[in-house]
Amino acid sequence: MVLDDLGSSLRGALDRLRGKSRISKEDVDEIVKEIQRSLLAADVDVDLVMSLSEAIRSRSLDEEPPAGTSARDHVLRIVYEELVDLVGESTNLPLEPQTILLVGLQGSGKTTTAAKMAWWFETKGLQSAVVQTDTFRPGAYDQAKQMAERAEVDFYGDPDGDDPVAIARDGLEATADADIRIVDSAGRHALEDVLIDEIEEIEAVVKPDRSLLVLDAAIGQGAKGQAQRFEEAVGVDGVVITKLDGTAKGGGALTAVNETGSSIAFLGTGETVQDVERFEPSGFISRLLGMGDLQQLAERVERAMHETEVAEEDWDPEDLLSGDFTLKDMRKQMQAMNRMGPLDQVMDMIPGLGGGLMDQLPDNAMDVTQDRMHTFDVVMDSMTEEELENPRVIGASRIERIARGSGTDEEAVRELLEQHKMMNRTIKQLQGMGQGDMQRMMKKMGGDMGGLGPFG
């Protein structure tokens, strides 16, 4: 996930304090320099970096850590609080009827975001509709219509229309019964006057309750100029950061939030309409620092249960961290996790399991794609009850029989067994996390944080 490098670098810097009960000025200077390097490498604006690092330096030296708190935990708490302050509060989006205008450059992900947001509001019980006004980009209408169909929300657009303002006006009338109306405006490859004029005209007709700026996570330093122009044109009430599943640095989008004086509304984390998260600053930063995000995890579990109508007892998290990890357990857990999204993302949301621990695992330890899931299911269908319960009994002759019976090859069977071994080793590590440094830190700091974020 984008910003993973930033999170890993920050955690690495903080780990240099592990085992120390007191922190010196030299320790703080070294940590602050590493934090500066990490943030600059992530394309966070220089002025923001300097302001943030200075706040971390002064607080680390001036504030007395609570009794029994290690130097690392003391600085970790300060870094957490300052980063939360940097990204600000989540955009105010009450669950009530409203009209939202999306603005941004071409390629930022507005059309996909419109459908994702509409789907998200639908899951909250609000009838939603997407109004597509982009007459500039070829295929915009077709893409928007297809995305709205996948999201199962109402849609309005005019494939033959050439006046985006008229389409916006007609669209609002056609979707008058919807609680949430999301108007997707056109974009351009660059900030052109014609784009700003068009958006201003649409804004005057739509009279949105909120205008959200959609930014690609890869935007980098260009975010500052974009944010300024759109803020001047229509006023930016919030920012949506898209394509957070890629390798972009992401810091530029955080810069845009500061530049507009607004906040982040949603995060786009994948290609499907379900790959969207309501931004919550404490959870986002705690995940970045390897401290989990139980609120987002609970929402994913609830969503998966709703979508698949799985009985609640099938989702008992105790199953993952207790007893022997059999092939049956692997199948059940992979299917359950797959409904909630990529397994590494889910693990990142569990306090103590993300961040540093995930950094130590092989890159493919949790890499279970849909295709591999299907292949693994087919292979396991050809196994005996004994083999599913105790995969250690599977030798060369059994591998040959299982491959022949499943219509796959021996390599597929060995891949399944190797995947099970890696996940089993991971589960063994997770079973011991209750005594880990992170767990002890969270327990100690929970009261001090007053229930905030990952500490409460």
Coordinates of C-alpha atoms in Angstrom, one line a residue:
M1 CA 0.0 0.0 0.0
V2 CA 1.1 3.5 -0.7
L3 CA 3.0 5.2 2.2
D4 CA 4.1 1.8 3.3
D5 CA 7.7 2.9 2.8
L6 CA 7.1 6.0 4.9
G7 CA 5.6 3.8 7.7
S8 CA 8.4 1.3 7.5
S9 CA 11.0 4.1 7.7
L10 CA 9.4 5.8 10.6
R11 CA 9.1 2.5 12.5
G12 CA 12.8 1.8 11.8
A13 CA 13.8 5.2 13.1
L14 CA 11.8 4.7 16.3
D15 CA 13.2 1.2 16.8
R16 CA 16.6 2.8 17.4
L17 CA 15.2 3.8 20.8
R18 CA 14.2 0.3 21.7
G19 CA 15.5 -0.6 25.1
K20 CA 16.3 2.9 26.3
S21 CA 14.6 4.3 29.3
R22 CA 15.8 7.9 28.8
I23 CA 16.2 9.9 25.6
S24 CA 19.1 12.3 24.9
K25 CA 19.3 15.3 22.6
E26 CA 21.5 13.3 20.3
D27 CA 18.9 10.5 20.1
V28 CA 16.2 13.1 19.3
D29 CA 18.3 14.8 16.6
E30 CA 19.0 11.5 14.9
I31 CA 15.3 10.4 15.0
V32 CA 14.1 13.8 13.7
K33 CA 16.6 13.7 10.8
E34 CA 15.3 10.2 9.9
I35 CA 11.7 11.4 10.1
Q36 CA 12.6 14.4 7.8
R37 CA 14.2 12.1 5.3
S38 CA 11.2 9.8 5.4
L39 CA 8.6 12.5 4.9
L40 CA 10.6 14.3 2.2
A41 CA 11.0 11.0 0.3
A42 CA 7.2 10.6 0.5
D43 CA 6.7 14.0 -1.2
V44 CA 5.4 15.8 1.8
D45 CA 5.9 19.6 1.4
V46 CA 9.2 20.9 2.8
D47 CA 7.6 23.6 5.0
L48 CA 5.3 21.0 6.5
V49 CA 8.2 18.6 7.1
M50 CA 10.2 21.3 8.9
S51 CA 7.2 22.3 11.0
L52 CA 6.3 18.8 12.0
S53 CA 9.9 17.7 12.8
E54 CA 10.4 20.8 14.9
A55 CA 7.3 20.0 16.9
I56 CA 8.4 16.4 17.4
R57 CA 11.9 17.6 18.5
S58 CA 10.7 20.1 21.1
R59 CA 8.0 17.9 22.6
S60 CA 10.4 14.9 22.8
L61 CA 12.9 17.0 24.8
D62 CA 10.5 19.1 26.8
E63 CA 7.8 16.7 27.8
E64 CA 8.4 14.3 30.7
P65 CA 7.3 10.8 29.7
P66 CA 4.7 9.1 31.9
A67 CA 6.1 6.8 34.6
G68 CA 7.1 3.4 33.3
T69 CA 7.0 4.6 29.6
S70 CA 10.1 3.7 27.5
A71 CA 11.8 6.3 25.4
R72 CA 10.6 4.7 22.2
D73 CA 7.0 4.6 23.4
H74 CA 7.2 8.2 24.5
V75 CA 8.4 9.4 21.1
L76 CA 6.1 7.1 19.3
R77 CA 3.2 8.7 21.0
I78 CA 4.4 12.2 20.1
V79 CA 4.9 11.2 16.4
Y80 CA 1.4 9.7 16.4
E81 CA -0.2 12.8 17.8
E82 CA 1.7 15.2 15.5
L83 CA 0.9 13.2 12.4
V84 CA -2.8 13.0 13.3
D85 CA -2.7 16.8 13.8
L86 CA -1.0 17.1 10.4
V87 CA -3.7 15.2 8.5
G88 CA -6.5 16.9 10.5
E89 CA -10.0 15.7 11.2
S90 CA -12.0 13.7 8.8
T91 CA -14.2 15.7 6.4
N92 CA -17.7 16.3 7.9
L93 CA -20.1 14.1 5.9
P94 CA -23.3 13.6 7.9
L95 CA -25.4 10.6 7.0
E96 CA -28.2 12.8 5.6
P97 CA -29.5 14.0 2.2
Q98 CA -26.9 16.1 0.4
T99 CA -25.3 16.9 -3.0
I100 CA -21.6 16.5 -3.5
L101 CA -19.5 17.9 -6.3
L102 CA -16.3 16.1 -7.3
V103 CA -13.5 18.1 -9.0
G104 CA -10.0 17.3 -10.1
L105 CA -7.8 16.7 -13.1
Q106 CA -8.2 14.0 -15.7
G107 CA -6.9 10.7 -14.5
S108 CA -7.3 11.5 -10.8
G109 CA -10.0 8.9 -10.4
K110 CA -13.1 11.1 -10.1
T111 CA -15.4 8.8 -12.0
T112 CA -14.4 5.7 -10.0
T113 CA -14.6 7.7 -6.8
A114 CA -18.1 8.9 -7.6
A115 CA -19.4 5.3 -7.8
K116 CA -17.4 4.2 -4.7
M117 CA -18.8 7.0 -2.6
A118 CA -22.3 6.3 -3.8
W119 CA -21.8 2.6 -2.9
W120 CA -20.5 3.6 0.5
F121 CA -23.5 5.8 1.3
E122 CA -25.8 3.0 0.1
T123 CA -24.3 0.7 2.7
K124 CA -25.3 3.3 5.3
G125 CA -28.9 3.2 4.2
L126 CA -29.0 6.3 2.0
Q127 CA -30.3 6.0 -1.6
S128 CA -27.5 7.3 -3.8
A129 CA -27.1 8.5 -7.4
V130 CA -24.2 9.5 -9.7
V131 CA -24.6 12.3 -12.2
Q132 CA -22.0 12.2 -14.9
T133 CA -21.3 15.6 -16.5
D134 CA -18.0 15.0 -18.3
T135 CA -18.4 15.6 -22.0
F136 CA -14.7 16.2 -22.6
R137 CA -13.2 12.7 -22.0
P138 CA -14.1 10.0 -24.5
G139 CA -15.7 7.1 -22.7
A140 CA -16.5 9.0 -19.6
Y141 CA -20.2 8.3 -19.9
D142 CA -19.7 4.5 -20.5
Q143 CA -17.3 4.2 -17.6
A144 CA -19.5 6.1 -15.2
K145 CA -22.5 4.0 -16.2
Q146 CA -20.7 0.7 -15.8
M147 CA -19.3 1.7 -12.4
A148 CA -22.7 2.9 -11.2
E149 CA -24.2 -0.5 -12.3
R150 CA -21.5 -2.3 -10.3
A151 CA -22.2 -0.2 -7.3
E152 CA -26.0 -0.8 -7.8
V153 CA -26.8 2.9 -7.6
D154 CA -28.9 5.2 -9.7
F155 CA -27.2 6.9 -12.6
Y156 CA -27.8 9.9 -14.9
G157 CA -25.8 11.0 -17.9
D158 CA -26.3 12.1 -21.5
P159 CA -24.0 10.3 -24.0
D160 CA -25.1 12.7 -26.8
G161 CA -25.0 15.9 -24.7
D162 CA -22.3 18.5 -25.1
D163 CA -23.3 21.0 -22.4
P164 CA -22.1 19.8 -19.0
V165 CA -24.0 22.5 -17.2
A166 CA -27.3 21.4 -18.8
I167 CA -26.5 17.8 -18.0
A168 CA -25.9 18.7 -14.4
R169 CA -29.2 20.6 -14.2
D170 CA -31.1 17.7 -15.9
G171 CA -29.3 15.2 -13.7
L172 CA -30.4 16.8 -10.5
E173 CA -34.0 16.8 -11.6
A174 CA -33.8 13.1 -12.8
T175 CA -32.3 12.0 -9.5
A176 CA -34.4 14.1 -7.2
D177 CA -35.6 11.1 -5.2
A178 CA -32.1 10.1 -4.2
D179 CA -30.8 11.0 -0.7
I180 CA -27.2 11.4 -1.9
R181 CA -26.4 12.9 -5.3
I182 CA -22.8 12.8 -6.4
V183 CA -21.9 15.0 -9.4
D184 CA -18.8 14.0 -11.4
S185 CA -17.3 17.0 -13.2
A186 CA -15.0 16.9 -16.2
G187 CA -11.2 17.1 -15.9
R188 CA -8.3 18.1 -18.1
H189 CA -4.6 17.0 -18.3
A190 CA -3.6 20.4 -16.8
L191 CA -5.2 23.3 -14.8
E192 CA -6.6 25.2 -17.7
D193 CA -8.8 28.3 -17.5
V194 CA -11.6 26.5 -19.5
L195 CA -11.7 23.8 -16.8
I196 CA -12.0 26.2 -14.0
D197 CA -14.7 28.2 -15.8
E198 CA -16.7 25.0 -16.5
I199 CA -16.5 23.8 -12.9
E200 CA -17.6 27.3 -11.6
E201 CA -20.6 27.1 -13.9
I202 CA -21.5 23.6 -12.8
E203 CA -21.1 24.6 -9.1
A204 CA -23.4 27.6 -9.6
V205 CA -26.1 25.2 -10.9
V206 CA -25.6 22.3 -8.6
K207 CA -25.1 24.4 -5.4
P208 CA -23.4 21.5 -3.7
D209 CA -23.5 21.0 0.0
R210 CA -19.8 19.9 -0.3
S211 CA -17.1 20.1 -2.9
L212 CA -14.4 17.4 -2.8
L213 CA -11.1 17.5 -4.6
V214 CA -10.0 14.1 -5.9
L215 CA -6.3 13.6 -6.0
D216 CA -4.1 10.7 -7.3
A217 CA -1.8 9.5 -4.5
A218 CA 1.1 9.9 -7.0
I219 CA 0.6 13.6 -7.5
G220 CA 3.6 14.6 -5.5
Q221 CA 4.5 18.3 -5.2
G222 CA 2.0 19.3 -7.9
A223 CA -0.7 18.9 -5.3
K224 CA 0.0 22.4 -3.9
G225 CA -0.9 24.3 -7.1
Q226 CA -3.9 22.1 -7.8
A227 CA -5.3 22.6 -4.4
Q228 CA -4.9 26.4 -4.6
R229 CA -6.7 26.7 -7.9
F230 CA -9.6 24.5 -7.0
E231 CA -9.9 26.2 -3.6
E232 CA -10.1 29.6 -5.3
A233 CA -12.7 28.3 -7.9
V234 CA -15.2 26.4 -5.8
G235 CA -13.9 26.1 -2.3
V236 CA -12.6 22.7 -1.3
D237 CA -14.4 21.1 1.7
G238 CA -12.5 17.9 1.6
V239 CA -10.0 15.7 -0.3
V240 CA -10.3 12.2 -1.7
I241 CA -7.0 10.4 -2.1
T242 CA -7.2 7.7 -4.8
K243 CA -5.0 4.8 -5.9
L244 CA -3.6 4.1 -2.4
D245 CA -3.1 0.5 -3.5
G246 CA -0.2 1.4 -5.7
T247 CA 3.5 2.4 -5.2
A248 CA 3.1 6.1 -5.3
K249 CA 4.6 8.2 -2.4
G250 CA 1.4 9.8 -1.3
G251 CA 2.8 12.7 0.7
G252 CA 1.7 15.3 -1.9
A253 CA -2.0 14.5 -1.2
L254 CA -1.4 15.2 2.5
T255 CA 0.1 18.6 1.4
A256 CA -3.0 19.5 -0.5
V257 CA -5.1 19.0 2.6
N258 CA -3.0 21.5 4.5
E259 CA -3.0 23.9 1.5
T260 CA -6.8 24.1 1.3
G261 CA -7.3 24.1 5.0
S262 CA -9.7 21.2 4.5
S263 CA -9.5 17.6 5.5
I264 CA -9.6 14.1 4.0
A265 CA -13.0 12.5 3.2
F266 CA -12.3 9.1 1.6
L267 CA -9.4 6.9 0.7
G268 CA -9.5 4.8 -2.5
T269 CA -7.6 1.5 -1.9
G270 CA -8.3 -0.6 -5.0
E271 CA -10.1 -0.9 -8.3
T272 CA -13.5 -2.3 -7.3
V273 CA -16.4 -0.1 -6.0
Q274 CA -16.0 -1.7 -2.6
D275 CA -12.3 -0.5 -2.3
V276 CA -13.1 2.7 -0.4
E277 CA -12.6 3.7 3.2
R278 CA -14.0 6.6 5.1
F279 CA -10.9 8.5 6.3
E280 CA -10.4 8.4 10.1
P281 CA -7.1 10.2 11.1
S282 CA -6.3 8.1 14.2
G283 CA -6.8 4.8 12.4
F284 CA -4.9 5.9 9.3
I285 CA -1.8 7.1 11.3
S286 CA -1.9 4.2 13.7
R287 CA -1.9 1.8 10.8
L288 CA 1.0 3.8 9.3
L289 CA 3.0 3.3 12.5
G290 CA 2.1 -0.4 12.8
M291 CA -0.4 0.0 15.6
G292 CA -3.5 -1.3 13.8
D293 CA -7.0 0.2 13.0
L294 CA -9.7 -1.7 14.8
Q295 CA -12.5 0.6 13.7
Q296 CA -11.7 0.0 10.0
L297 CA -11.3 -3.7 10.6
A298 CA -14.7 -3.9 12.3
E299 CA -16.3 -2.1 9.4
R300 CA -14.7 -4.5 6.9
V301 CA -15.9 -7.5 8.9
E302 CA -19.4 -6.1 9.2
R303 CA -19.4 -5.4 5.4
A304 CA -18.2 -8.9 4.6
M305 CA -20.8 -10.4 6.8
H306 CA -23.5 -8.3 5.2
E307 CA -22.4 -9.1 1.7
T308 CA -22.1 -12.9 2.1
E309 CA -24.7 -13.4 4.8
V310 CA -22.2 -15.4 6.8
A311 CA -23.2 -16.4 10.3
E312 CA -21.4 -14.4 13.0
E313 CA -19.8 -17.5 14.5
D314 CA -17.9 -18.2 11.3
W315 CA -16.0 -15.0 11.8
D316 CA -14.6 -15.6 15.3
P317 CA -11.1 -14.0 15.2
E318 CA -10.1 -16.5 18.0
D319 CA -9.9 -19.2 15.3
L320 CA -7.0 -17.5 13.6
L321 CA -4.9 -17.3 16.8
S322 CA -5.6 -20.5 18.6
G323 CA -4.8 -24.2 18.2
D324 CA -3.2 -26.0 15.3
F325 CA -3.5 -24.3 12.0
T326 CA -4.8 -27.0 9.6
L327 CA -5.5 -26.8 5.9
K328 CA -9.2 -26.6 6.8
D329 CA -8.4 -23.5 8.9
M330 CA -6.3 -22.1 6.1
R331 CA -9.2 -22.5 3.6
K332 CA -11.7 -20.9 6.0
Q333 CA -9.5 -18.0 7.0
M334 CA -8.4 -17.2 3.4
Q335 CA -12.0 -17.1 2.3
A336 CA -13.0 -15.0 5.2
M337 CA -10.1 -12.6 4.8
N338 CA -10.6 -12.5 1.0
R339 CA -14.1 -11.1 1.6
M340 CA -12.6 -8.3 3.7
G341 CA -9.9 -7.4 1.2
P342 CA -6.2 -8.3 0.8
L343 CA -4.9 -10.2 3.7
D344 CA -1.9 -7.9 4.3
Q345 CA -4.3 -4.9 4.5
V346 CA -6.4 -6.7 7.0
M347 CA -3.4 -7.7 9.1
D348 CA -2.2 -4.1 9.1
M349 CA -5.5 -3.2 10.9
I350 CA -4.9 -5.5 13.9
P351 CA -2.9 -3.8 16.6
G352 CA 0.5 -5.5 17.0
L353 CA 0.2 -7.5 13.8
G354 CA 0.9 -4.8 11.2
G355 CA 3.9 -2.6 10.7
G356 CA 7.0 -4.1 12.1
L357 CA 5.9 -7.7 12.2
M358 CA 4.5 -7.6 8.6
D359 CA 7.8 -6.0 7.5
Q360 CA 9.7 -9.1 8.6
L361 CA 7.6 -11.6 6.7
P362 CA 8.3 -12.7 3.1
D363 CA 6.7 -10.6 0.5
N364 CA 4.5 -13.5 -0.6
A365 CA 3.6 -14.8 2.9
M366 CA 0.1 -13.4 2.6
D367 CA -0.2 -13.2 -1.1
V368 CA -3.4 -15.2 -1.8
T369 CA -5.1 -14.0 -5.0
Q370 CA -8.5 -15.0 -6.3
D371 CA -6.9 -17.3 -8.9
R372 CA -4.7 -19.0 -6.3
M373 CA -7.6 -19.3 -4.0
H374 CA -9.6 -21.2 -6.7
T375 CA -6.6 -23.5 -7.4
F376 CA -6.1 -24.2 -3.7
D377 CA -9.8 -25.0 -3.3
V378 CA -9.6 -27.5 -6.2
V379 CA -6.5 -29.1 -4.8
M380 CA -8.0 -29.4 -1.3
D381 CA -11.2 -31.0 -2.7
S382 CA -9.0 -33.9 -3.7
M383 CA -7.5 -34.4 -0.3
T384 CA -8.5 -36.8 2.4
E385 CA -9.8 -35.8 5.8
E386 CA -6.6 -36.9 7.3
E387 CA -4.5 -34.8 4.9
L388 CA -6.6 -31.7 5.5
E389 CA -6.3 -32.1 9.3
N390 CA -2.6 -33.0 9.2
P391 CA -0.8 -31.8 6.0
R392 CA 2.5 -33.2 7.4
V393 CA 1.5 -36.7 6.2
I394 CA 1.5 -35.5 2.6
G395 CA 4.6 -37.0 0.9
A396 CA 5.6 -37.4 -2.7
S397 CA 3.2 -40.2 -3.6
R398 CA 0.3 -38.4 -2.1
I399 CA 1.2 -35.2 -3.9
E400 CA 1.2 -37.2 -7.2
R401 CA -2.3 -38.6 -6.3
I402 CA -3.7 -35.2 -5.3
A403 CA -2.5 -33.5 -8.4
R404 CA -4.0 -36.3 -10.6
G405 CA -7.3 -36.2 -8.8
S406 CA -7.6 -32.4 -8.8
G407 CA -6.7 -32.0 -12.5
T408 CA -3.8 -29.7 -11.5
D409 CA -0.1 -30.4 -11.4
E410 CA 2.3 -31.4 -8.6
E411 CA 3.7 -27.9 -8.5
A412 CA 0.2 -26.5 -7.5
V413 CA 0.0 -29.0 -4.7
R414 CA 3.5 -28.1 -3.4
E415 CA 2.6 -24.4 -3.7
L416 CA -0.4 -24.9 -1.5
L417 CA 1.6 -26.8 1.1
E418 CA 4.3 -24.1 1.1
Q419 CA 1.7 -21.4 1.5
H420 CA 0.3 -23.3 4.5
K421 CA 3.8 -23.6 6.0
M422 CA 4.4 -19.8 5.7
M423 CA 0.9 -18.9 7.1
N424 CA 1.4 -21.5 9.9
R425 CA 4.7 -19.8 10.8
T426 CA 3.0 -16.5 10.7
I427 CA 0.2 -17.7 12.9
K428 CA 2.7 -19.0 15.5
Q429 CA 4.3 -15.6 15.6
L430 CA 0.9 -13.9 16.1
Q431 CA 0.0 -16.3 18.9
G432 CA 2.9 -15.0 20.8
M433 CA 2.2 -11.3 20.2
G434 CA 0.4 -10.8 23.5
Q435 CA 3.7 -10.5 25.2
G436 CA 5.2 -8.2 22.6
D437 CA 6.5 -4.7 23.0
M438 CA 3.7 -3.2 21.1
Q439 CA 1.0 -4.9 23.1
R440 CA 2.6 -3.7 26.4
M441 CA 2.9 -0.2 25.0
M442 CA -0.8 -0.1 24.0
K443 CA -1.9 -1.3 27.4
K444 CA 0.2 1.3 29.2
M445 CA -0.8 4.2 27.0
G446 CA -4.5 3.4 26.7
G447 CA -5.5 5.4 29.7
D448 CA -3.2 8.3 29.0
M449 CA -4.7 8.7 25.5
G450 CA -8.2 9.0 26.8
G451 CA -9.5 6.3 24.4
L452 CA -8.0 7.9 21.3
G453 CA -7.0 5.9 18.2
P454 CA -5.1 2.7 18.7
F455 CA -4.3 3.4 22.4
G456 CA -7.8 3.3 23.7

